[in-house]
Amino acid sequence: SQTIHQWPATLVQPVGSPLSLECTVEGTSNPNLYWYRQAAGRGLQLLFYSVGIGQISSEVPQNLSASRPQDRQFILSSKKLLLSDSGFYLCAWSVVPTGEKLFFGSGTQLSVL
Amino acid sequence: QKEVEQDPGPLSVPEGAIVSLNCTYSNSAFQYFMWYRQYSRKGPELLMYTYSSGNKEDGRFTAQVDKSSKYISLFIRDSQPSDSATYLCAMTEGSSYKLIFGSGTRLLVRP
């Protein structure tokens, strides 16, 4: 069966520090991969999605970037964190080609202080 | 106007009650509709997935889609305290990789 791993679960970082969140999927090949952010009491905002290695689409211009160095690995990064980057970050995957059903990781709560 | 509207709640009901959760949407191109359940500080979990108008039942859960009214619902029968969570509706055109989520309804089932 397919599983998705996301870490760390909680992260506290100072303003201006770099960020790297990693996500890996097991049990499937060539999945679509996604990074979402969820602000408190709000819906999910799509940040990035990827349909293949090295292929990244950005939905919202911001202080973050994403990379997909391997088929089942998706990384969210920032060179310098802002206070506004705080939030709950979720990695997700979906099956190609349908793509409608998303399966989420357990999330990373990021606090930028 | 948001593409997907969802009452944030919180909705508080006694154990055993029937719960009705709803979303309205504005994009008539949406074809696929989903309900996710999210416990506090956890990732959303896919509960129901529907494509066509009508009802789909899975245990205590029933998903209903009315495309003519652009309205979807999730019914929970015999609600349990373990159903206490935030419920998110989501939808997509199908040709897009992008799901549009509602902001979620927080449900509290009182023992």
Coordinates of N, CA and C in Angstrom, one line a residue:
Chain A
S1 N 0.8 -1.2 0.0 CA 0.0 0.0 0.0 C 0.9 1.3 0.0
Q2 N 0.3 2.3 -0.4 CA 1.0 3.6 -0.5 C 1.1 4.3 0.8
T3 N 2.2 4.9 1.1 CA 2.3 5.7 2.3 C 3.1 7.0 2.0
I4 N 2.9 8.0 2.8 CA 3.6 9.3 2.6 C 4.2 9.7 3.9
H5 N 5.4 10.1 3.9 CA 6.1 10.5 5.1 C 6.5 11.9 4.9
Q6 N 6.3 12.6 6.0 CA 6.6 14.1 6.0 C 7.2 14.4 7.4
W7 N 8.3 15.2 7.3 CA 9.0 15.5 8.6 C 9.7 16.9 8.4
P8 N 9.9 17.6 9.6 CA 9.5 17.2 10.9 C 8.1 17.5 11.2
A9 N 7.5 17.0 12.3 CA 6.2 17.3 12.7 C 6.0 18.8 13.2
T10 N 7.0 19.2 13.9 CA 7.0 20.6 14.4 C 8.3 21.2 14.2
L11 N 8.3 22.5 13.9 CA 9.5 23.2 13.7 C 9.4 24.7 14.1
V12 N 10.3 25.2 14.9 CA 10.4 26.6 15.3 C 11.7 27.2 14.8
Q13 N 11.5 28.2 14.0 CA 12.7 28.8 13.3 C 12.7 30.3 13.5
P14 N 13.8 30.9 13.6 CA 13.9 32.4 13.7 C 13.7 33.0 12.3
V15 N 13.2 34.2 12.3 CA 13.1 35.0 11.1 C 14.5 35.1 10.4
G16 N 14.5 34.9 9.1 CA 15.7 35.0 8.4 C 16.5 33.7 8.2
S17 N 16.1 32.7 8.9 CA 16.8 31.4 8.8 C 16.3 30.6 7.6
P18 N 17.0 29.6 7.1 CA 16.6 28.8 6.0 C 15.6 27.7 6.4
L19 N 14.9 27.2 5.4 CA 13.9 26.1 5.7 C 14.1 25.0 4.7
S20 N 13.9 23.8 5.2 CA 13.9 22.6 4.3 C 12.9 21.6 4.9
L21 N 11.8 21.4 4.2 CA 10.9 20.3 4.6 C 10.9 19.3 3.6
E22 N 10.9 18.0 4.0 CA 11.0 16.9 3.1 C 9.8 16.0 3.2
C23 N 9.4 15.4 2.0 CA 8.3 14.5 1.9 C 8.7 13.4 1.0
T24 N 8.4 12.2 1.4 CA 8.6 11.0 0.5 C 7.4 10.2 0.4
V25 N 7.2 9.6 -0.7 CA 6.0 8.7 -1.0 C 6.6 7.3 -1.2
E26 N 5.9 6.3 -0.7 CA 6.3 4.9 -0.9 C 5.1 4.1 -1.5
G27 N 5.4 3.1 -2.3 CA 4.4 2.3 -2.9 C 3.7 2.7 -4.1
T28 N 4.2 3.7 -4.8 CA 3.7 4.2 -6.0 C 4.8 4.8 -6.9
S29 N 4.6 4.8 -8.2 CA 5.5 5.4 -9.1 C 5.0 6.6 -9.8
N30 N 5.8 7.6 -10.0 CA 5.5 8.8 -10.8 C 4.2 9.4 -10.3
P31 N 4.1 9.7 -9.0 CA 2.9 10.3 -8.4 C 2.9 11.8 -8.7
N32 N 1.8 12.5 -8.7 CA 1.8 13.9 -8.7 C 2.1 14.3 -7.2
L33 N 2.8 15.3 -7.0 CA 3.2 15.7 -5.6 C 2.8 17.2 -5.4
Y34 N 2.4 17.5 -4.2 CA 1.9 18.8 -3.9 C 2.4 19.3 -2.5
W35 N 2.5 20.6 -2.4 CA 2.7 21.3 -1.1 C 1.6 22.2 -0.9
Y36 N 0.9 22.1 0.3 CA -0.2 23.0 0.7 C 0.2 23.7 2.0
R37 N -0.3 24.8 2.2 CA -0.2 25.5 3.5 C -1.6 25.8 4.0
Q38 N -1.8 25.6 5.3 CA -3.0 25.8 5.9 C -2.8 26.8 7.1
A39 N -3.4 28.0 7.0 CA -3.4 29.0 8.0 C -4.5 28.6 9.0
A40 N -4.3 29.1 10.3 CA -5.3 28.7 11.3 C -6.7 29.1 10.9
G41 N -7.6 28.2 11.0 CA -9.0 28.4 10.7 C -9.3 28.7 9.2
R42 N -8.4 28.4 8.4 CA -8.6 28.7 7.0 C -8.4 27.4 6.1
G43 N -8.8 27.5 4.9 CA -8.7 26.3 4.0 C -7.2 26.1 3.6
L44 N -7.1 25.1 2.7 CA -5.8 24.8 2.2 C -5.4 25.6 1.0
Q45 N -4.2 26.1 1.0 CA -3.7 26.9 -0.1 C -2.6 26.1 -0.8
L46 N -2.9 25.9 -2.1 CA -1.9 25.1 -2.9 C -0.7 26.0 -3.2
L47 N 0.5 25.5 -2.8 CA 1.8 26.3 -3.0 C 2.5 25.8 -4.3
F48 N 2.7 24.6 -4.4 CA 3.4 24.0 -5.5 C 2.9 22.6 -5.9
Y49 N 3.0 22.3 -7.1 CA 2.7 20.9 -7.5 C 3.7 20.4 -8.6
S50 N 3.9 19.1 -8.6 CA 4.9 18.6 -9.5 C 4.3 17.3 -10.2
V51 N 4.5 17.2 -11.5 CA 4.0 16.0 -12.2 C 5.2 15.1 -12.6
G52 N 6.4 15.5 -12.3 CA 7.5 14.7 -12.6 C 8.8 15.2 -12.0
I53 N 9.9 14.5 -12.1 CA 11.2 14.9 -11.6 C 11.6 16.2 -12.2
G54 N 11.9 17.2 -11.4 CA 12.4 18.5 -11.9 C 11.3 19.4 -12.5
Q55 N 10.1 18.9 -12.5 CA 8.9 19.7 -13.0 C 8.1 20.3 -11.8
I56 N 8.2 21.6 -11.6 CA 7.6 22.3 -10.5 C 6.7 23.4 -11.0
S57 N 5.5 23.5 -10.6 CA 4.6 24.6 -10.9 C 4.3 25.3 -9.6
S58 N 4.4 26.6 -9.7 CA 4.1 27.5 -8.5 C 2.8 28.1 -8.6
E59 N 2.0 28.0 -7.6 CA 0.7 28.6 -7.6 C 0.6 30.0 -7.0
V60 N 1.5 30.3 -6.1 CA 1.4 31.5 -5.4 C 2.8 32.1 -5.3
P61 N 3.1 33.3 -5.9 CA 4.5 33.8 -5.7 C 4.8 34.2 -4.3
Q62 N 5.9 33.7 -3.8 CA 6.2 33.9 -2.3 C 7.7 33.6 -2.1
N63 N 7.9 33.6 -0.8 CA 9.3 33.4 -0.3 C 9.7 31.9 -0.3
L64 N 9.0 31.0 -0.9 CA 9.3 29.6 -0.8 C 9.6 29.1 -2.2
S65 N 10.3 27.9 -2.2 CA 10.5 27.2 -3.5 C 10.4 25.7 -3.2
A66 N 10.2 25.0 -4.3 CA 10.1 23.5 -4.2 C 11.0 22.9 -5.2
S67 N 11.4 21.6 -4.8 CA 12.2 20.8 -5.8 C 11.8 19.4 -5.7
R68 N 12.0 18.7 -6.8 CA 11.7 17.3 -6.8 C 12.9 16.5 -7.4
P69 N 13.9 16.2 -6.5 CA 15.1 15.6 -7.0 C 15.0 14.1 -7.4
Q70 N 14.0 13.5 -6.8 CA 13.7 12.1 -7.2 C 12.2 11.9 -7.4
D71 N 11.9 10.8 -8.0 CA 10.5 10.5 -8.4 C 9.5 10.7 -7.2
R72 N 9.9 10.2 -6.0 CA 9.0 10.2 -4.9 C 9.4 11.1 -3.8
Q73 N 10.2 12.1 -4.1 CA 10.7 13.0 -3.0 C 10.4 14.4 -3.4
F74 N 9.8 15.2 -2.5 CA 9.4 16.5 -2.8 C 9.9 17.4 -1.6
I75 N 10.6 18.5 -1.9 CA 11.2 19.3 -0.9 C 10.7 20.7 -1.0
L76 N 10.4 21.3 0.2 CA 9.9 22.7 0.3 C 11.0 23.5 1.0
S77 N 11.5 24.6 0.4 CA 12.6 25.3 0.9 C 12.4 26.8 0.9
S78 N 13.2 27.4 1.8 CA 13.2 28.9 1.8 C 14.6 29.3 2.2
K79 N 15.1 30.4 1.6 CA 16.5 30.9 2.0 C 16.4 31.7 3.2
K80 N 15.3 32.5 3.3 CA 15.2 33.4 4.5 C 13.7 33.4 4.9
L81 N 13.4 32.8 6.0 CA 12.0 32.8 6.5 C 11.5 34.1 6.9
L82 N 10.2 34.3 6.7 CA 9.5 35.5 7.1 C 8.5 35.1 8.2
L83 N 8.0 36.1 9.0 CA 7.0 35.8 10.0 C 5.7 35.2 9.3
S84 N 5.4 35.7 8.2 CA 4.2 35.3 7.4 C 4.3 33.9 6.9
D85 N 5.5 33.3 7.0 CA 5.6 31.9 6.5 C 5.1 30.9 7.6
S86 N 4.8 31.3 8.7 CA 4.3 30.4 9.8 C 3.0 29.8 9.3
G87 N 2.8 28.5 9.6 CA 1.6 27.8 9.2 C 1.8 26.3 9.3
F88 N 0.7 25.6 8.9 CA 0.7 24.2 8.8 C 1.0 23.7 7.4
Y89 N 2.1 23.1 7.1 CA 2.4 22.7 5.8 C 2.2 21.2 5.6
L90 N 1.5 21.0 4.5 CA 1.1 19.6 4.1 C 1.6 19.2 2.8
C91 N 2.2 18.0 2.7 CA 2.6 17.4 1.5 C 1.5 16.4 1.1
A92 N 1.2 16.3 -0.2 CA 0.2 15.3 -0.6 C 0.6 14.7 -2.0
W93 N 0.0 13.6 -2.3 CA 0.3 12.9 -3.6 C -1.1 12.5 -4.2
S94 N -1.1 12.3 -5.5 CA -2.2 11.8 -6.2 C -1.7 10.9 -7.3
V95 N -2.6 10.0 -7.7 CA -2.3 9.0 -8.7 C -2.5 9.7 -10.1
V96 N -1.5 9.4 -11.0 CA -1.6 9.8 -12.4 C -2.4 8.7 -13.1
P97 N -3.3 9.0 -14.0 CA -3.6 10.4 -14.5 C -4.8 11.1 -13.9
T98 N -5.5 10.3 -13.1 CA -6.8 11.0 -12.6 C -6.5 12.2 -11.8
G99 N -5.7 12.0 -10.7 CA -5.3 13.2 -10.0 C -6.3 13.8 -9.1
E100 N -7.6 13.3 -9.1 CA -8.6 14.0 -8.3 C -8.4 13.7 -6.8
K101 N -8.0 12.5 -6.4 CA -8.0 12.1 -5.0 C -6.6 12.4 -4.5
L102 N -6.6 13.3 -3.5 CA -5.3 13.6 -2.8 C -5.2 12.9 -1.5
F103 N -3.9 12.4 -1.3 CA -3.6 11.8 0.0 C -2.5 12.6 0.7
F104 N -2.8 12.9 1.9 CA -2.0 13.9 2.6 C -1.0 13.2 3.6
G105 N 0.1 13.9 3.8 CA 1.0 13.5 4.9 C 0.4 14.1 6.2
S106 N 1.2 13.9 7.3 CA 0.7 14.3 8.6 C 1.0 15.7 8.9
G107 N 1.7 16.4 8.1 CA 1.9 17.9 8.2 C 3.0 18.3 9.1
T108 N 3.5 19.5 8.9 CA 4.6 20.2 9.7 C 4.0 21.5 10.2
Q109 N 4.0 21.7 11.5 CA 3.6 23.0 12.0 C 4.9 23.8 12.2
L110 N 4.9 24.9 11.3 CA 6.1 25.8 11.3 C 5.7 27.1 12.0
S111 N 6.5 27.4 13.0 CA 6.4 28.7 13.7 C 7.7 29.5 13.4
V112 N 7.5 30.7 12.9 CA 8.6 31.5 12.6 C 8.5 32.7 13.6
L113 N 9.6 32.8 14.4 CA 9.6 33.8 15.5 C 10.6 34.9 15.3
Chain B
Q1 N -16.0 37.0 -4.5 CA -16.7 35.7 -4.1 C -15.7 34.6 -4.2
K2 N -15.7 33.8 -3.1 CA -14.8 32.6 -3.1 C -15.4 31.5 -4.1
E3 N -14.6 30.7 -4.7 CA -15.1 29.6 -5.5 C -15.9 28.6 -4.7
V4 N -15.5 28.4 -3.5 CA -16.1 27.4 -2.6 C -16.4 28.0 -1.3
E5 N -17.7 28.0 -0.9 CA -18.1 28.5 0.4 C -18.5 27.4 1.4
Q6 N -18.0 27.5 2.6 CA -18.3 26.5 3.6 C -18.4 27.2 4.9
D7 N -19.5 26.9 5.6 CA -19.7 27.5 7.0 C -18.7 27.0 7.9
P8 N -17.9 27.9 8.6 CA -16.8 27.5 9.5 C -17.3 26.8 10.8
G9 N -18.6 27.0 11.1 CA -19.0 26.5 12.4 C -18.4 27.3 13.6
P10 N -18.2 26.7 14.7 CA -18.3 25.3 15.0 C -19.8 24.8 15.1
L11 N -20.0 23.5 14.8 CA -21.3 22.9 14.8 C -21.2 21.9 16.0
S12 N -22.0 22.1 17.0 CA -22.0 21.2 18.2 C -23.3 20.4 18.2
V13 N -23.2 19.1 18.3 CA -24.4 18.2 18.3 C -24.2 17.1 19.4
P14 N -25.3 16.6 19.9 CA -25.2 15.5 20.8 C -24.9 14.2 20.1
E15 N -24.3 13.3 20.8 CA -24.0 12.0 20.3 C -25.3 11.3 19.7
G16 N -25.2 10.7 18.6 CA -26.3 10.0 18.0 C -27.1 10.9 17.0
A17 N -26.8 12.2 16.9 CA -27.5 13.1 16.0 C -27.1 12.8 14.6
I18 N -28.0 13.3 13.7 CA -27.6 13.3 12.3 C -27.0 14.7 12.0
V19 N -25.8 14.7 11.4 CA -25.1 15.9 11.1 C -25.2 16.2 9.6
S20 N -25.4 17.4 9.2 CA -25.4 17.9 7.8 C -24.4 18.9 7.6
L21 N -23.4 18.7 6.8 CA -22.4 19.6 6.4 C -22.5 20.0 5.0
N22 N -22.3 21.3 4.6 CA -22.6 21.7 3.3 C -21.5 22.6 2.7
C23 N -21.5 22.6 1.4 CA -20.6 23.6 0.6 C -21.4 24.0 -0.6
T24 N -21.2 25.3 -0.9 CA -21.7 25.8 -2.2 C -20.5 26.2 -3.1
Y25 N -20.7 26.2 -4.4 CA -19.6 26.5 -5.3 C -20.1 27.3 -6.4
S26 N -19.2 28.0 -7.1 CA -19.6 28.9 -8.2 C -19.2 28.4 -9.6
N27 N -18.2 27.6 -9.6 CA -17.7 27.1 -10.9 C -18.4 25.9 -11.4
S28 N -19.2 26.1 -12.5 CA -20.0 25.0 -13.0 C -19.2 23.9 -13.7
A29 N -17.9 24.2 -13.9 CA -17.0 23.2 -14.5 C -16.5 22.1 -13.5
F30 N -16.7 22.3 -12.2 CA -16.3 21.3 -11.2 C -17.1 20.0 -11.5
Q31 N -16.3 18.9 -11.5 CA -16.9 17.6 -11.8 C -16.7 16.6 -10.7
Y32 N -15.6 16.8 -9.9 CA -15.2 15.8 -8.9 C -15.3 16.5 -7.5
F33 N -16.0 15.8 -6.6 CA -16.2 16.4 -5.3 C -15.8 15.4 -4.2
M34 N -15.1 16.0 -3.2 CA -14.6 15.2 -2.1 C -14.9 15.8 -0.8
W35 N -14.9 14.9 0.2 CA -15.0 15.4 1.6 C -13.8 14.8 2.3
Y36 N -13.1 15.7 3.1 CA -12.0 15.3 3.9 C -12.3 15.5 5.4
R37 N -11.7 14.7 6.2 CA -11.8 14.9 7.7 C -10.4 15.2 8.2
Q38 N -10.4 16.2 9.0 CA -9.1 16.6 9.5 C -9.1 16.7 11.1
Y39 N -8.4 15.9 11.7 CA -8.2 16.0 13.2 C -7.2 17.1 13.5
S40 N -7.2 17.6 14.7 CA -6.4 18.7 15.0 C -4.9 18.4 14.8
R41 N -4.2 19.2 14.1 CA -2.8 19.1 13.8 C -2.4 17.8 13.1
K42 N -3.3 17.3 12.3 CA -3.1 16.1 11.4 C -3.4 16.5 10.0
G43 N -2.9 15.6 9.1 CA -3.3 15.9 7.7 C -4.7 15.4 7.4
P44 N -5.3 16.1 6.4 CA -6.7 15.7 6.0 C -6.7 14.2 5.5
E45 N -7.8 13.6 5.8 CA -8.0 12.2 5.4 C -9.3 12.1 4.5
L46 N -9.1 11.5 3.3 CA -10.2 11.4 2.3 C -11.3 10.5 2.9
L47 N -12.5 11.1 2.9 CA -13.7 10.4 3.4 C -14.5 9.9 2.3
M48 N -14.9 10.8 1.4 CA -15.9 10.5 0.4 C -15.4 11.1 -0.9
Y49 N -15.7 10.5 -2.0 CA -15.3 10.9 -3.4 C -16.5 10.7 -4.3
T50 N -17.0 11.7 -4.9 CA -18.1 11.5 -5.8 C -17.9 12.3 -7.1
Y51 N -18.5 11.7 -8.2 CA -18.4 12.4 -9.5 C -19.7 12.9 -10.0
S52 N -20.7 12.2 -9.9 CA -22.0 12.6 -10.5 C -22.9 13.1 -9.5
S53 N -24.0 13.8 -9.9 CA -25.0 14.2 -9.0 C -25.7 13.0 -8.4
G54 N -26.3 13.3 -7.2 CA -26.9 12.2 -6.5 C -26.3 11.9 -5.2
N55 N -26.6 10.7 -4.7 CA -26.1 10.3 -3.4 C -25.1 9.2 -3.5
K56 N -24.1 9.2 -2.6 CA -23.2 8.0 -2.4 C -23.0 7.7 -0.9
E57 N -23.2 6.5 -0.6 CA -23.2 6.1 0.8 C -22.1 5.2 1.1
D58 N -21.5 5.5 2.3 CA -20.4 4.6 2.8 C -20.5 4.5 4.3
G59 N -21.1 3.5 4.8 CA -21.3 3.3 6.2 C -22.3 4.4 6.8
R60 N -21.8 5.1 7.8 CA -22.6 6.2 8.4 C -22.6 7.5 7.6
F61 N -21.8 7.5 6.5 CA -21.6 8.7 5.7 C -22.3 8.7 4.4
T62 N -23.0 9.8 4.1 CA -23.6 9.9 2.8 C -23.2 11.2 2.2
A63 N -22.7 11.2 0.9 CA -22.3 12.4 0.2 C -23.4 12.7 -0.8
Q64 N -23.7 13.9 -0.9 CA -24.8 14.3 -1.9 C -24.3 15.4 -2.7
V65 N -24.5 15.3 -4.0 CA -24.1 16.4 -5.0 C -25.3 16.8 -5.8
D66 N -25.5 18.1 -5.8 CA -26.6 18.7 -6.7 C -25.9 19.7 -7.6
K67 N -25.5 19.3 -8.8 CA -24.8 20.2 -9.7 C -25.7 21.3 -10.2
S68 N -27.0 21.1 -10.3 CA -27.8 22.2 -10.8 C -27.9 23.3 -9.8
S69 N -27.8 23.0 -8.5 CA -27.8 24.1 -7.5 C -26.4 24.4 -7.0
K70 N -25.4 23.7 -7.6 CA -24.0 23.9 -7.1 C -23.9 23.8 -5.6
Y71 N -24.3 22.7 -5.1 CA -24.4 22.5 -3.7 C -24.0 21.0 -3.4
I72 N -23.1 20.8 -2.4 CA -22.8 19.5 -2.0 C -23.0 19.4 -0.5
S73 N -23.3 18.1 0.0 CA -23.5 17.9 1.4 C -22.9 16.6 1.8
L74 N -22.6 16.6 3.1 CA -22.1 15.3 3.7 C -23.0 15.1 5.0
F75 N -23.6 14.0 5.0 CA -24.5 13.6 6.1 C -23.8 12.5 7.0
I76 N -23.8 12.7 8.3 CA -23.2 11.7 9.2 C -24.4 11.2 10.1
R77 N -24.6 9.9 10.0 CA -25.7 9.3 10.8 C -25.1 8.8 12.1
D78 N -25.9 8.8 13.2 CA -25.5 8.2 14.4 C -24.1 8.8 14.8
S79 N -24.0 10.1 14.9 CA -22.7 10.7 15.1 C -22.1 10.3 16.4
Q80 N -20.8 10.2 16.4 CA -20.0 9.7 17.5 C -19.0 10.8 18.0
P81 N -18.6 10.8 19.2 CA -17.6 11.8 19.7 C -16.3 11.7 18.8
S82 N -16.0 10.5 18.3 CA -14.8 10.4 17.4 C -15.0 11.0 16.1
D83 N -16.2 11.5 15.8 CA -16.4 12.2 14.5 C -16.0 13.7 14.7
S84 N -15.7 14.1 15.9 CA -15.4 15.5 16.2 C -14.1 15.8 15.4
A85 N -14.1 16.7 14.5 CA -13.0 17.1 13.6 C -13.5 18.2 12.8
T86 N -12.6 18.7 11.9 CA -12.9 19.7 10.9 C -13.1 18.9 9.6
Y87 N -14.2 19.3 8.9 CA -14.6 18.6 7.6 C -14.4 19.6 6.5
L88 N -13.6 19.2 5.5 CA -13.3 20.1 4.4 C -13.9 19.5 3.1
C89 N -14.6 20.4 2.4 CA -15.0 19.9 1.1 C -14.0 20.3 0.1
A90 N -13.9 19.6 -1.0 CA -12.9 19.9 -2.1 C -13.5 19.6 -3.4
M91 N -13.1 20.2 -4.4 CA -13.6 19.9 -5.8 C -12.6 20.3 -6.8
T92 N -12.8 19.8 -8.0 CA -11.9 20.1 -9.1 C -12.6 19.8 -10.4
E93 N -12.0 20.5 -11.5 CA -12.6 20.3 -12.8 C -12.3 19.0 -13.4
G94 N -11.2 18.4 -12.9 CA -10.8 17.1 -13.4 C -9.7 17.2 -14.4
S95 N -9.7 18.2 -15.2 CA -8.6 18.4 -16.1 C -7.5 19.2 -15.5
S96 N -7.8 19.6 -14.3 CA -6.8 20.4 -13.5 C -6.2 19.6 -12.4
Y97 N -4.9 19.9 -12.1 CA -4.3 19.3 -10.9 C -4.7 19.9 -9.6
K98 N -5.4 21.0 -9.7 CA -5.6 21.9 -8.6 C -7.0 21.6 -7.9
L99 N -7.0 21.1 -6.7 CA -8.2 21.0 -5.9 C -8.5 22.3 -5.3
I100 N -9.8 22.7 -5.2 CA -10.2 23.9 -4.5 C -10.9 23.4 -3.2
F101 N -10.4 23.9 -2.1 CA -10.9 23.5 -0.8 C -11.8 24.6 -0.2
G102 N -12.8 24.1 0.5 CA -13.5 25.0 1.4 C -12.7 25.3 2.6
S103 N -13.1 26.2 3.4 CA -12.3 26.6 4.6 C -12.5 25.6 5.8
G104 N -13.5 24.7 5.6 CA -13.7 23.7 6.7 C -14.7 24.1 7.7
T105 N -15.5 23.0 8.1 CA -16.5 23.2 9.2 C -16.0 22.4 10.4
R106 N -15.9 23.0 11.5 CA -15.5 22.3 12.8 C -16.7 21.7 13.4
L107 N -16.7 20.4 13.6 CA -17.8 19.6 14.2 C -17.4 19.1 15.6
L108 N -18.2 19.3 16.6 CA -18.0 18.8 17.9 C -19.2 17.9 18.2
V109 N -19.0 16.6 18.5 CA -20.1 15.7 18.9 C -19.9 15.5 20.4
R110 N -20.9 15.9 21.2 CA -20.9 15.8 22.6 C -21.4 14.5 23.1
P111 N -20.6 13.9 24.0 CA -21.0 12.5 24.6 C -22.4 12.7 25.3

